[in-house]
Amino acid sequence: IINIHPSLLPKFKGLNTYSRMLKNREKKAGCTVHYVNEKLDSGSKIIQKSFFINYKDDEINLKIKTQKLEQRAFPQAIIQIFRNN
C-alpha cells in the first residue's frame, strides 16, 4: 500500500499540514509518496516533489500547488516501484 502526503516528510505528519507549514514559516513545501506502515506517515519514501513557498501563499495556494505536484508524483512513484521490482 502506498500513500501520498502533502508535505516533505518527515516534516508535518498528520493533519492541518498547510497551516502548520505557514505557522512554522517554512521555505519549501511539497508532497511525499511513501509506503504505508504501522506508524502515521512514517513508511519508506518513494518520491518527493517540492516547491518554494512564496510570501503571498496562503493555505489555499499551498494546497493547489501541492496537488499539481501530487498529480505528477503519484504516477512517477508507481513507475519507480515497478522498475525496482
mmCIF file of C-alpha atoms in Angstrom:
data_model
loop_
_atom_site.group_PDB
_atom_site.id
_atom_site.type_symbol
_atom_site.label_atom_id
_atom_site.label_comp_id
_atom_site.label_asym_id
_atom_site.label_seq_id
_atom_site.Cartn_x
_atom_site.Cartn_y
_atom_site.Cartn_z
ATOM 1 C CA ILE A 1 0.000 0.000 0.000
ATOM 2 C CA ILE A 2 1.269 3.466 -0.851
ATOM 3 C CA ASN A 3 0.091 6.890 0.262
ATOM 4 C CA ILE A 4 0.642 10.454 -0.849
ATOM 5 C CA HIS A 5 1.085 13.104 1.830
ATOM 6 C CA PRO A 6 1.054 16.890 1.275
ATOM 7 C CA SER A 7 4.391 17.646 2.913
ATOM 8 C CA LEU A 8 8.059 16.830 2.654
ATOM 9 C CA LEU A 9 8.067 14.003 5.167
ATOM 10 C CA PRO A 10 9.215 13.554 7.855
ATOM 11 C CA LYS A 11 8.001 17.117 8.449
ATOM 12 C CA PHE A 12 4.312 17.753 9.180
ATOM 13 C CA LYS A 13 2.927 14.261 9.532
ATOM 14 C CA GLY A 14 -0.824 14.039 10.057
ATOM 15 C CA LEU A 15 -3.446 16.714 9.522
ATOM 16 C CA ASN A 16 -3.538 20.514 9.085
ATOM 17 C CA THR A 17 -0.349 20.389 7.084
ATOM 18 C CA TYR A 18 -0.640 23.704 5.239
ATOM 19 C CA SER A 19 -1.486 25.793 8.290
ATOM 20 C CA ARG A 20 1.391 24.230 10.224
ATOM 21 C CA MET A 21 3.802 24.976 7.349
ATOM 22 C CA LEU A 22 2.787 28.621 7.285
ATOM 23 C CA LYS A 23 2.889 28.932 11.066
ATOM 24 C CA ASN A 24 6.393 27.451 11.051
ATOM 25 C CA ARG A 25 7.464 29.852 8.242
ATOM 26 C CA GLU A 26 8.726 27.025 6.052
ATOM 27 C CA LYS A 27 10.620 27.964 2.904
ATOM 28 C CA LYS A 28 9.726 24.803 0.942
ATOM 29 C CA ALA A 29 6.606 22.691 0.604
ATOM 30 C CA GLY A 30 5.694 19.695 -1.482
ATOM 31 C CA CYS A 31 4.494 16.136 -1.348
ATOM 32 C CA THR A 32 5.793 12.694 -0.496
ATOM 33 C CA VAL A 33 4.678 9.356 -1.889
ATOM 34 C CA HIS A 34 5.541 6.679 0.653
ATOM 35 C CA TYR A 35 4.819 3.135 1.685
ATOM 36 C CA VAL A 36 2.233 2.699 4.435
ATOM 37 C CA ASN A 37 3.354 1.045 7.655
ATOM 38 C CA GLU A 38 2.026 0.838 11.209
ATOM 39 C CA LYS A 39 3.117 4.397 12.098
ATOM 40 C CA LEU A 40 1.425 7.540 10.779
ATOM 41 C CA ASP A 41 3.134 8.852 7.637
ATOM 42 C CA SER A 42 6.337 7.020 8.543
ATOM 43 C CA GLY A 43 6.793 4.471 5.754
ATOM 44 C CA SER A 44 9.774 4.490 3.419
ATOM 45 C CA LYS A 45 9.768 7.344 0.928
ATOM 46 C CA ILE A 46 9.365 6.508 -2.731
ATOM 47 C CA ILE A 47 9.473 10.005 -4.230
ATOM 48 C CA GLN A 48 9.267 13.640 -3.122
ATOM 49 C CA LYS A 49 8.476 16.771 -5.125
ATOM 50 C CA SER A 50 8.947 20.292 -3.784
ATOM 51 C CA PHE A 51 8.494 23.983 -4.486
ATOM 52 C CA PHE A 52 9.450 27.209 -2.733
ATOM 53 C CA ILE A 53 6.767 28.922 -0.691
ATOM 54 C CA ASN A 54 6.029 32.479 -1.779
ATOM 55 C CA TYR A 55 5.453 35.032 0.983
ATOM 56 C CA LYS A 56 1.997 35.666 -0.540
ATOM 57 C CA ASP A 57 0.966 31.990 -0.339
ATOM 58 C CA ASP A 58 -1.898 31.020 1.922
ATOM 59 C CA GLU A 59 -3.356 27.590 2.711
ATOM 60 C CA ILE A 60 -5.436 27.550 -0.479
ATOM 61 C CA ASN A 61 -2.456 28.400 -2.708
ATOM 62 C CA LEU A 62 -0.297 25.800 -0.984
ATOM 63 C CA LYS A 63 -2.978 23.174 -1.498
ATOM 64 C CA ILE A 64 -3.332 23.990 -5.206
ATOM 65 C CA LYS A 65 0.436 23.972 -5.794
ATOM 66 C CA THR A 66 0.846 20.747 -3.844
ATOM 67 C CA GLN A 67 -1.958 18.989 -5.700
ATOM 68 C CA LYS A 68 -0.315 19.838 -9.021
ATOM 69 C CA LEU A 69 2.863 18.149 -7.798
ATOM 70 C CA GLU A 70 0.906 15.182 -6.471
ATOM 71 C CA GLN A 71 -0.591 14.599 -9.911
ATOM 72 C CA ARG A 72 2.935 14.125 -11.279
ATOM 73 C CA ALA A 73 4.479 12.396 -8.263
ATOM 74 C CA PHE A 74 1.982 9.555 -7.875
ATOM 75 C CA PRO A 75 2.366 8.063 -11.369
ATOM 76 C CA GLN A 76 6.143 8.532 -11.204
ATOM 77 C CA ALA A 77 6.207 6.643 -7.902
ATOM 78 C CA ILE A 78 4.215 3.758 -9.387
ATOM 79 C CA ILE A 79 6.601 3.554 -12.351
ATOM 80 C CA GLN A 80 9.565 3.595 -9.966
ATOM 81 C CA ILE A 81 8.071 0.774 -7.891
ATOM 82 C CA PHE A 82 7.635 -1.416 -10.969
ATOM 83 C CA ARG A 83 11.129 -0.670 -12.255
ATOM 84 C CA ASN A 84 12.664 -1.659 -8.910
ATOM 85 C CA ASN A 85 10.810 -4.996 -8.748
#
